[in-house]
Structures are given as C-alpha cells and as structure tokens.
Amino acid sequence: MKDSLVLLGRVPAHPDSRCWFLAWNPAGTLLASCGGDRRVRIWGTEGHQRTVRKVAWSPCGNYLASASFDATTCIWKKNQDDFECVNILEGHENEIKSVAWAPSGNLLATCSRDKSVWVWEVDEEDEYECVSVLNSHTQDVKHVVWHPSQELLASASYDDTVKLYREEEDDWVCCATLEGHESTVWSLAFDPSGQRLASCSDDRTVRIWRQYLPGNEQGVVCSGSDPSWKCICTLSGFHSRTIYDVAWCQLTGALATACGDDAIRVFEEDPGSDPQQPTFSLTAHLPQAHSQDVNCVAWNPKEQGLLASCSDDGEVAFWKYQRPEGL
Amino acid sequence: MASPFSGALQLTDLDDFIGPSQECIKPIKVDKTLGSGVAKIHIEDDGSYFQVSQDGGTRKLEKAKISLDDCLACSGCVTSAETVLITQQSHEELRKVLDANKTLAPGQQRLIVISVSPQSRASLAVRFQLNPTDTARKLTAFFKKLGAHYVFDTAFSRNFSLLESQREFVRRFRAQTDSKQALPVLTSACPGWICYAEKTHGNSIIPYVSTARSPQQVMGSLVKDFFARQQCVTPDKIYHVTVMPCYDKKLEASRPDFFSQEHQTRDVDCVVTTGEVLKLLEEEGVSLSELEPAPLDSLCSSVSAQEPISHRGGGSGGYLEHVFRHAARELFGIHVDEITYKPLRNKDFQEVMLESEGRVLLHFAVAYGFRNIQNLVQKLKRGRCPYHYVEVMACPAGCLNGGGQLKAPDAPDKQLLQDVERLYGMVRTEAPEDVPGVQELYGHWLHGEGSTQADRLLHTSYHAVEKASSGLSIRW
C-alpha cells in the first residue's frame, strides 16, 4: 500500500515557518500555498500583517482570496503573470480561519475565531458587500466550504459541530446542525455530486454525512422543507492524531486526509457498498509523508491522482496516487 | 443562555477567550501582608474562597467584581457572563430599591421616577391585548403600586432629541464645504451601535455621529435637572428607572458622560427591559389587563395629557423622517408629506431621496442590523458613502424588535413583530415642536434653543476605546 502513493517532489515553500494551506486553481496549472511567514506563494509548471491561514481560487481562476489572522481577507486579481491586491475585506473581529468561493463566483464566505461566518457578495465592479453575518456557532469557526453546485454553505467549528446555511428571503439562515464529532471539526469536503459531506476532526475520525430531502424513500425525518443530514459512515481507528484536513477528489471520489501524525492517507468507497451505509477502505497510508503535522491535502482538479500536501515542516509535497490492484 | 445584547455588541470583543494579547483593565489592588509566605486557597461548598495561611488562620477572599462601567472602558474581557455584566441593574435590584424605600420615613425617601419607552409599552400591549392608552394607564397604576411616585413616557423626551437632531443636521449640511467630516450624520440613539463604533472604529467614525442625546438620556436630564428643581430635591434624591426594549440601554445609562460628578448621581439609575417588567408583574401575581387604570403623569405641570403621543417615522424614533422633512423645508423650501423608501440589498437597508429638476438634493438611508452597519462603515471609510444622513440601529427591524422585548412562545416572530408595529402605530402623532410643554421647556428650563444649557443637557460626546497592547501578545 506504500507504493500506491509515490513522491514526485518537495519544495521548501515557507522556510523556517509553517505551511498552512493549499489550493489548486481550477485549470490545475497553479498551486497557491500560504504560511506562517505571511506569504502567499503561487507555484506553477509558472501582503498581510500576520499568518495567512487559507487561500481559495475563484471558480473562474482569475481571483485568489487569502484569509489572514490579521482579520482581513485580501482579494488578488490575476494580471497577466502577476497578482495585484484589488480589495481588502474587513469586519471580522479577529483571526480569519477560512475563506471559500461559491460555485457561482458571486459569493464568498469567511469564518473566524470570533465565532461568526460571513457571506459576501461581489458585483461587476469587484466591490464586495457583506450580505449576512451568521452567529450560529458557539466557538471558533475553523473552515467554510460551499456545495459544488448549490448555494449551500457548510462550516466546521471548535464547538464540535458542522453547520449548514442557505439563503432565505433577504438573509442567510442556519438550516442544519450536524452533531456527532466529539471534538473540534477541522475541515470539510463535499463529494463530487454534493449529496455527501465529509468532515474530519480532532477526535481522529472522518465522518461521512448524507443529505436526505423531504419525502425521501428511506424514511428519514425532515423538518419543514429543509433537507436532513445523517451520518452514514464513520472512519475510526485509522488515524493516531488529529485530522486537520480532508479532500474529496472530484474526478475519482477518493478521500485524502492530512493528519497530525505526519501521515497522509487515502480512502476509497468499496465498490457495490450500500449508498445508505457505505464502507470505505484505506487504500494508501504513507507515514512520515512530512517530518511534522500535515496541515492540508489538495487533489488536482484536472489530473487524476495528483495530490499536493503541506506541513508544519514548511514544505509542500507533490504525490501521485494510484488505486492499488485488486481493491 | 444566548447573549441578550444586540448583535453589534456581541461581536465587539466581549468574548470568553482570554488571549494573552487581551488585558482586563480592572486594576487589582494587592494588599501586601508581612511574612505570609506561601498561602493555600481553599474553596468552600458555597463557592467562596478562603486563604489558609501557614499558621492555619483563614481569611475570606473578596470576589473580583466587574461592573458595567468597567466594560465600557475596556477592549478586552475577562468574562462575558451576562449575569456579571448586568449585576447592578436588574428587576431584582429595582425591587430591592422600591421595597427599601417604602420602609423609610417620607422625608428620607427617594423620589422614584419611572420612564417607559413606547416600544416597551407596545410590546406589553400586544401581550395583554390592550390598546396603547390603557396599557400606559395600567402600567402607571402598576408601578405606583410597587412604590413609584411618577411614571413618564420617553416619547416626550424624544421630542427634544428629534429637534436637536434636525438643527444639528441643517448646521452640518451648511458646513460641508468647510469640513470633510460634516457629512454624513449618523444617528446616536442606539447604544449597541455607539459601543461598536467607539470600540471597533474609534476616531474614523466618531466625528460623523450625531451629538444629540437619545430619548433615554434626554429623559435623564429632564428628570434629574428640570424635575428635581421643580420638586425641590437634589438629583441624588431621585431614583430614575427607564423601561427599554433592549439590554444595550443598560450600558448607555452607565456611561461616565451621564454621571454627574457634582451630585454624584447617574442621569438614569436603572434600566429594566420589557421582559423584566413582565417578570415583575408575574412576581406580583398581577395581570396588566386586570389593573384599574391610573391617570397619566406629565413632566410639565401645565400639560395634562390623558393619552400618549407618538411620532411619525417608525418604531426606532423616526429620526430619518423628522430630519428629512425639516431639512427639505429649511434648506430648500420644499414641503415633504409622504416619504418613499426604496429598499436596497435587504429590508433593513433602505434609502430616501429628495430630488428636484433631476438633481438629488438630499440622500438619506436607514441601516438596521450588523451586516448593514458593516457595509455602511466600510463605504464610509473608503470615502464612498453617498448619504447625507443615516439612521443606524443595531437590531434588524429596529427597536420594536429589541433583545428585551417580549416573545410569544406560540406565535411566529414575524407575526408578533407585525402586531407590535401595528399597536405602536395606533398612537396619535404630533410634530415635536407642537407637543405641549416642549417649547415651554426650551424657554424656561434651557433658556432658548442652541443655548449652553441646551448643549450641556441635550448633547453628549463619544470616546474611542484604545485597544490595550500587551507585551505578551503572541505573533503567529
């Protein structure tokens, strides 16, 4: 199983510092990394006052948003080979932990240690306005991610829950709370169809949640017109430390995890498993993928099996994943 | 328990996380005792702390107390426990004062004055299914039964707030060419907004805020200055309580600017919310509808209104409407009757324009709720605010929807709000300058509009809160 994940290369992306997060651009040609050295770096085959914690590319690939502990989010616009900062979004009270673009490209979500999730709207003149301030979580919010095709937002928090939000009239509301993790939920990833959501936690498990619409065949109870989310699978016993990130490959459906035990793991759903109670098998496990905590894993959106990872050791690593024979 | 303070206040750094970069400004005085060496702390079953010294002697330790005043001065927080924040002001505190007062001889007693906001009255009216006049009269009866001597309506003090706001706007509009910060004028009646502006934006926003006092604090001036003189008592002999639709008003009453050093008394001693009044009613085992109505009190002895009077312009005071109409008349000689609101991004953000011959003469807006305040402030900071005047309130839908208003457990919130709005709107309106007693008071209490007295008693100022920087702050 060690050979199913092969190292392609390493770069000292953020020397003497931590590398916190990665994002591939939609075309799969550039990787943005960010780190404790306050830098955002773009890697290809081509500034903030404190740690830059996360970066996110817009769906069109022309903009990059960077979320920082300095409580601002910068919007960088691609200008030929260079990026220029075209907007600085202020308003959060303290460290911003995550930023994410909606698939439409018109909305942006940010979340912070101030326990709130903000939804921003951008107009044709690249002006951003706050559309909603959501105070549903009771603790630091670690991650936000949008559904791949709907305007549905998910957030993960130190309060051990995952919350989902949608638009209602002229405001956004929390439409579901997913409880089950026993500790901080660090990251989230939707599957390619958007029907399932994976969450990873300090409790060393990955949970898979499934959306059930009102009137569903399985008889899952829904309140009103909002769908219900149920935990249909828990991956436990595989990770020995906190799981900091989970990434769901939009091409193959493989799940990669970044763990505090310095390892990278890949899981795949067993063929023929019951969609309501799926089983996943560990198909790659690379201990010592990095020399310190792995903070982020990101699947390339165009090239199958190409995985990037980054770590507290300041390095970015590139990997080739191949599903092992006979599995 | 979810925080009862407005959204704007909640996000203003009152959080439980004790980061090393945040320091509590409350100085802790340490009394040095000789030769004590190492002492142990023992916690009793009732939660009290005892220090046990080496010789076995025990000494009860005092609890560190945080009061509302401390909160206003601080940018970091030790605790956000709501019970701690409002320890000095609650319906229990009020009851204690009322009960204690009853036991005193008439010469020793304090004069108890209760000022009720029309928003709280509307909320109670819906709950007890009464009309506004009956609610006002029955509330008067109830408070007097508890031991209050006078019960007033803050709609009266609001007249002054509105008139001062009107005058201030016209003055600042005319001064535009001389001062970059003359416009826009941002309203000041909402303490949730003010606390947020002072702590988060400080001097980049403060210059734009109107200096007119809120109706609550104008009432404070009226009661502790005018009324005290009239009753021939010193201000500290009056205990002034206000009934308000939100908790943020408790913080406003605690501002040092509203404390008289000369008389060592606050303009408003205690604020209770509509919900707390309901608790008082429940504790007395009384339903408001069952009470015999009492005649209404009036601050001006020459006036005897047996019905409450209201203002046009909605449940948050009608600032935009009054200032707009007055400015249109004063600055352009245009008479405006009905005001048309144009909703923008959401229903809590609306604009109003005065146009003539294709030119925009006045451009006003209302911005309620934190997200709209955010957008307004960001626009202002970038020099992109197109408005001359903005009515800013921290709560979506304004004061009628304040955090201290009554909730209906079995009715949807939307319906309840509509009912409260309807009841609020039932009261007859009058222009502030026409309300009986107002001109009279400007004359013999304030010695004229724009006088030094008027400025001192009807206006206030704001203070940016410095963020404490500590050598311990971790640079991530």
CSV table of C-alpha atoms in Angstrom, one decimal, chain B residues 115-385:
chain,number,residue,atom,x,y,z
B,115,SER,CA,-39.9,56.5,32.4
B,116,VAL,CA,-41.4,54.0,30.0
B,117,SER,CA,-40.5,53.7,26.3
B,118,PRO,CA,-43.3,53.5,23.8
B,119,GLN,CA,-41.7,50.4,22.3
B,120,SER,CA,-41.9,48.5,25.6
B,121,ARG,CA,-45.4,49.7,26.0
B,122,ALA,CA,-46.4,48.4,22.6
B,123,SER,CA,-44.8,45.0,23.4
B,124,LEU,CA,-46.8,44.8,26.6
B,125,ALA,CA,-49.9,46.0,24.8
B,126,VAL,CA,-49.8,43.0,22.4
B,127,ARG,CA,-49.1,40.5,25.2
B,128,PHE,CA,-52.1,41.7,27.3
B,129,GLN,CA,-54.3,42.6,24.3
B,130,LEU,CA,-54.8,46.2,25.4
B,131,ASN,CA,-54.7,49.4,23.4
B,132,PRO,CA,-51.8,51.8,24.0
B,133,THR,CA,-53.7,54.2,26.2
B,134,ASP,CA,-55.0,51.5,28.5
B,135,THR,CA,-51.5,50.0,28.6
B,136,ALA,CA,-50.0,53.3,29.6
B,137,ARG,CA,-52.6,53.9,32.3
B,138,LYS,CA,-52.4,50.4,33.7
B,139,LEU,CA,-48.6,50.4,33.8
B,140,THR,CA,-48.8,53.7,35.7
B,141,ALA,CA,-51.1,52.0,38.2
B,142,PHE,CA,-48.8,49.0,38.5
B,143,PHE,CA,-45.6,51.0,39.1
B,144,LYS,CA,-47.2,53.2,41.6
B,145,LYS,CA,-48.5,50.1,43.4
B,146,LEU,CA,-44.9,49.0,43.6
B,147,GLY,CA,-43.8,52.3,45.1
B,148,ALA,CA,-43.0,54.6,42.2
B,149,HIS,CA,-44.1,58.2,42.6
B,150,TYR,CA,-44.2,59.3,38.9
B,151,VAL,CA,-44.4,57.4,35.6
B,152,PHE,CA,-43.5,59.2,32.4
B,153,ASP,CA,-43.3,58.4,28.7
B,154,THR,CA,-40.0,58.7,26.9
B,155,ALA,CA,-41.8,59.8,23.8
B,156,PHE,CA,-41.8,63.2,25.5
B,157,SER,CA,-38.1,63.4,25.8
B,158,ARG,CA,-37.7,62.1,22.3
B,159,ASN,CA,-39.2,65.4,21.0
B,160,PHE,CA,-36.0,67.2,22.2
B,161,SER,CA,-33.8,64.5,20.7
B,162,LEU,CA,-35.5,65.0,17.3
B,163,LEU,CA,-35.5,68.8,17.4
B,164,GLU,CA,-31.8,68.8,18.3
B,165,SER,CA,-31.1,66.3,15.5
B,166,GLN,CA,-32.9,68.4,13.0
B,167,ARG,CA,-31.0,71.5,13.9
B,168,GLU,CA,-27.7,69.7,14.0
B,169,PHE,CA,-28.2,68.3,10.5
B,170,VAL,CA,-29.0,71.6,8.9
B,171,ARG,CA,-26.0,73.2,10.6
B,172,ARG,CA,-23.6,70.4,9.4
B,173,PHE,CA,-25.1,70.3,5.9
B,174,ARG,CA,-24.4,74.0,5.6
B,175,ALA,CA,-20.8,73.5,6.8
B,176,GLN,CA,-20.0,70.8,4.2
B,177,THR,CA,-17.6,72.9,2.3
B,178,ASP,CA,-15.6,73.8,5.4
B,179,SER,CA,-15.3,70.4,6.9
B,180,LYS,CA,-14.7,67.0,5.3
B,181,GLN,CA,-16.3,65.3,8.3
B,182,ALA,CA,-19.5,67.3,8.4
B,183,LEU,CA,-21.4,64.7,6.5
B,184,PRO,CA,-22.8,62.1,6.7
B,185,VAL,CA,-24.5,62.5,10.0
B,186,LEU,CA,-25.0,59.1,11.7
B,187,THR,CA,-27.7,58.8,14.4
B,188,SER,CA,-26.7,58.3,18.0
B,189,ALA,CA,-29.8,56.9,19.7
B,190,CYS,CA,-28.7,53.3,19.6
B,191,PRO,CA,-26.1,52.3,22.2
B,192,GLY,CA,-25.3,49.0,20.6
B,193,TRP,CA,-24.2,51.0,17.5
B,194,ILE,CA,-22.3,53.5,19.6
B,195,CYS,CA,-20.4,51.0,21.6
B,196,TYR,CA,-19.4,49.1,18.5
B,197,ALA,CA,-18.4,52.4,16.7
B,198,GLU,CA,-16.3,53.5,19.7
B,199,LYS,CA,-14.5,50.2,20.2
B,200,THR,CA,-14.0,49.0,16.7
B,201,HIS,CA,-13.7,52.1,14.6
B,202,GLY,CA,-12.9,54.8,17.0
B,203,ASN,CA,-12.0,58.2,15.6
B,204,SER,CA,-12.5,57.1,12.0
B,205,ILE,CA,-16.3,57.1,12.7
B,206,ILE,CA,-16.9,59.1,15.8
B,207,PRO,CA,-16.7,62.5,14.1
B,208,TYR,CA,-19.7,61.6,12.0
B,209,VAL,CA,-22.0,60.6,14.9
B,210,SER,CA,-24.7,63.0,15.9
B,211,THR,CA,-24.1,64.5,19.3
B,212,ALA,CA,-27.8,64.6,20.2
B,213,ARG,CA,-28.6,62.5,23.3
B,214,SER,CA,-31.0,59.6,23.0
B,215,PRO,CA,-34.5,59.9,24.3
B,216,GLN,CA,-33.5,57.8,27.4
B,217,GLN,CA,-30.7,60.2,28.2
B,218,VAL,CA,-32.7,63.4,27.5
B,219,MET,CA,-35.2,62.0,30.0
B,220,GLY,CA,-32.3,61.6,32.3
B,221,SER,CA,-31.6,65.3,32.0
B,222,LEU,CA,-35.2,66.2,32.3
B,223,VAL,CA,-35.8,64.2,35.4
B,224,LYS,CA,-32.5,64.9,37.3
B,225,ASP,CA,-32.3,68.5,36.4
B,226,PHE,CA,-35.6,70.1,35.5
B,227,PHE,CA,-37.9,67.8,37.5
B,228,ALA,CA,-35.5,67.8,40.5
B,229,ARG,CA,-35.6,71.6,40.6
B,230,GLN,CA,-39.3,71.6,40.3
B,231,GLN,CA,-39.7,69.1,43.1
B,232,CYS,CA,-37.2,71.0,45.2
B,233,VAL,CA,-34.9,68.0,45.7
B,234,THR,CA,-31.3,67.3,44.8
B,235,PRO,CA,-30.8,65.0,41.9
B,236,ASP,CA,-29.3,62.2,44.0
B,237,LYS,CA,-32.6,62.1,45.9
B,238,ILE,CA,-34.4,60.8,42.7
B,239,TYR,CA,-34.1,57.2,41.7
B,240,HIS,CA,-34.7,57.2,37.9
B,241,VAL,CA,-35.7,54.0,36.2
B,242,THR,CA,-36.3,53.5,32.5
B,243,VAL,CA,-38.1,50.7,30.8
B,244,MET,CA,-36.5,49.8,27.5
B,245,PRO,CA,-36.8,47.3,24.6
B,246,CYS,CA,-33.2,46.1,24.9
B,247,TYR,CA,-30.3,45.4,27.2
B,248,ASP,CA,-27.8,47.7,25.4
B,249,LYS,CA,-29.7,50.6,27.0
B,250,LYS,CA,-28.3,49.4,30.4
B,251,LEU,CA,-24.8,50.1,29.1
B,252,GLU,CA,-25.8,53.5,27.8
B,253,ALA,CA,-27.1,54.5,31.3
B,254,SER,CA,-23.7,53.5,32.8
B,255,ARG,CA,-21.7,55.8,30.6
B,256,PRO,CA,-19.5,58.2,32.6
B,257,ASP,CA,-20.8,61.1,30.5
B,258,PHE,CA,-24.1,60.5,32.1
B,259,PHE,CA,-22.9,60.6,35.6
B,260,SER,CA,-23.0,63.9,37.4
B,261,GLN,CA,-19.8,64.5,39.4
B,262,GLU,CA,-21.4,67.4,41.2
B,263,HIS,CA,-24.3,65.5,42.6
B,264,GLN,CA,-22.7,62.0,42.5
B,265,THR,CA,-25.6,60.5,40.7
B,266,ARG,CA,-26.5,59.0,37.3
B,267,ASP,CA,-29.0,60.6,35.0
B,268,VAL,CA,-30.6,57.1,34.7
B,269,ASP,CA,-30.1,54.9,37.8
B,270,CYS,CA,-31.6,51.7,36.5
B,271,VAL,CA,-32.8,50.3,33.2
B,272,VAL,CA,-35.2,47.4,33.1
B,273,THR,CA,-36.3,45.6,29.9
B,274,THR,CA,-39.8,44.9,28.8
B,275,GLY,CA,-39.2,41.3,29.8
B,276,GLU,CA,-38.1,42.3,33.2
B,277,VAL,CA,-41.3,44.3,33.7
B,278,LEU,CA,-43.2,41.1,32.8
B,279,LYS,CA,-41.2,39.3,35.5
B,280,LEU,CA,-42.2,41.9,38.0
B,281,LEU,CA,-45.9,41.5,37.0
B,282,GLU,CA,-45.6,37.8,37.4
B,283,GLU,CA,-43.9,38.0,40.7
B,284,GLU,CA,-46.7,40.3,41.9
B,285,GLY,CA,-49.2,37.8,40.6
B,286,VAL,CA,-50.8,40.5,38.6
B,287,SER,CA,-52.1,40.6,35.0
B,288,LEU,CA,-51.8,44.1,33.5
B,289,SER,CA,-55.3,43.8,32.0
B,290,GLU,CA,-56.9,43.4,35.4
B,291,LEU,CA,-55.5,46.6,36.9
B,292,GLU,CA,-57.5,49.7,37.4
B,293,PRO,CA,-56.1,52.3,35.1
B,294,ALA,CA,-54.5,55.4,36.7
B,295,PRO,CA,-54.2,58.9,35.3
B,296,LEU,CA,-51.1,59.6,33.3
B,297,ASP,CA,-48.4,61.8,34.7
B,298,SER,CA,-46.9,64.7,32.9
B,299,LEU,CA,-43.5,66.3,33.3
B,300,CYS,CA,-44.9,69.7,32.5
B,301,SER,CA,-47.5,70.7,35.2
B,302,SER,CA,-49.3,72.9,32.6
B,303,VAL,CA,-49.9,69.8,30.4
B,304,SER,CA,-52.4,67.1,31.3
B,305,ALA,CA,-52.4,64.5,28.5
B,306,GLN,CA,-54.6,61.5,29.1
B,307,GLU,CA,-53.4,59.8,26.0
B,308,PRO,CA,-49.9,59.1,24.9
B,309,ILE,CA,-48.5,61.0,21.9
B,310,SER,CA,-46.2,59.4,19.3
B,311,HIS,CA,-44.1,60.4,16.3
B,312,ARG,CA,-44.1,59.6,12.6
B,313,GLY,CA,-41.4,57.5,11.1
B,314,GLY,CA,-41.4,54.1,12.7
B,315,GLY,CA,-40.6,52.3,15.9
B,316,SER,CA,-37.0,53.4,16.2
B,317,GLY,CA,-37.7,57.0,16.8
B,318,GLY,CA,-38.4,58.4,13.4
B,319,TYR,CA,-35.1,60.2,13.1
B,320,LEU,CA,-34.7,60.0,9.3
B,321,GLU,CA,-38.3,61.2,8.7
B,322,HIS,CA,-38.1,64.2,11.0
B,323,VAL,CA,-34.6,65.3,9.9
B,324,PHE,CA,-35.5,64.8,6.2
B,325,ARG,CA,-38.7,66.9,6.4
B,326,HIS,CA,-37.1,69.6,8.4
B,327,ALA,CA,-34.0,69.7,6.1
B,328,ALA,CA,-36.2,69.8,3.0
B,329,ARG,CA,-38.0,72.8,4.4
B,330,GLU,CA,-35.1,74.7,5.9
B,331,LEU,CA,-32.5,74.1,3.2
B,332,PHE,CA,-34.6,74.0,0.0
B,333,GLY,CA,-38.1,75.4,0.9
B,334,ILE,CA,-39.6,72.1,-0.1
B,335,HIS,CA,-42.6,70.7,1.8
B,336,VAL,CA,-42.5,66.9,2.0
B,337,ASP,CA,-45.5,64.9,3.1
B,338,GLU,CA,-45.2,61.2,2.5
B,339,ILE,CA,-41.7,59.8,2.4
B,340,THR,CA,-41.0,57.0,0.0
B,341,TYR,CA,-38.5,54.4,1.0
B,342,LYS,CA,-36.6,52.4,-1.6
B,343,PRO,CA,-35.4,49.0,-0.3
B,344,LEU,CA,-31.8,48.2,-1.2
B,345,ARG,CA,-30.0,45.0,-0.7
B,346,ASN,CA,-32.4,43.9,2.1
B,347,LYS,CA,-35.4,45.2,4.0
B,348,ASP,CA,-33.2,46.7,6.8
B,349,PHE,CA,-31.3,48.9,4.4
B,350,GLN,CA,-33.5,51.5,2.6
B,351,GLU,CA,-32.9,54.9,1.1
B,352,VAL,CA,-34.8,58.1,0.6
B,353,MET,CA,-34.1,60.9,-1.8
B,354,LEU,CA,-35.2,64.4,-2.3
B,355,GLU,CA,-35.0,65.3,-6.0
B,356,SER,CA,-35.7,68.5,-7.9
B,357,GLU,CA,-35.2,69.1,-11.6
B,358,GLY,CA,-33.2,66.0,-11.9
B,359,ARG,CA,-30.8,66.8,-9.1
B,360,VAL,CA,-30.5,64.9,-5.9
B,361,LEU,CA,-30.7,67.4,-3.1
B,362,LEU,CA,-30.9,65.0,-0.1
B,363,HIS,CA,-29.9,61.4,0.0
B,364,PHE,CA,-30.7,59.6,3.3
B,365,ALA,CA,-30.8,56.0,4.4
B,366,VAL,CA,-31.8,53.7,7.2
B,367,ALA,CA,-29.3,50.9,8.1
B,368,TYR,CA,-30.5,48.4,10.7
B,369,GLY,CA,-28.6,45.3,11.8
B,370,PHE,CA,-25.0,44.4,11.9
B,371,ARG,CA,-24.4,43.4,8.3
B,372,ASN,CA,-25.8,46.7,7.1
B,373,ILE,CA,-23.8,48.7,9.6
B,374,GLN,CA,-20.7,46.8,8.3
B,375,ASN,CA,-21.3,47.8,4.8
B,376,LEU,CA,-22.1,51.4,5.8
B,377,VAL,CA,-18.9,51.7,7.8
B,378,GLN,CA,-16.7,50.2,5.1
B,379,LYS,CA,-18.2,52.5,2.5
B,380,LEU,CA,-17.6,55.5,4.8
B,381,LYS,CA,-14.0,54.5,5.5
B,382,ARG,CA,-13.3,54.4,1.8
B,383,GLY,CA,-15.0,57.7,1.1
B,384,ARG,CA,-17.7,56.1,-0.9
B,385,CYS,CA,-20.7,56.8,1.3
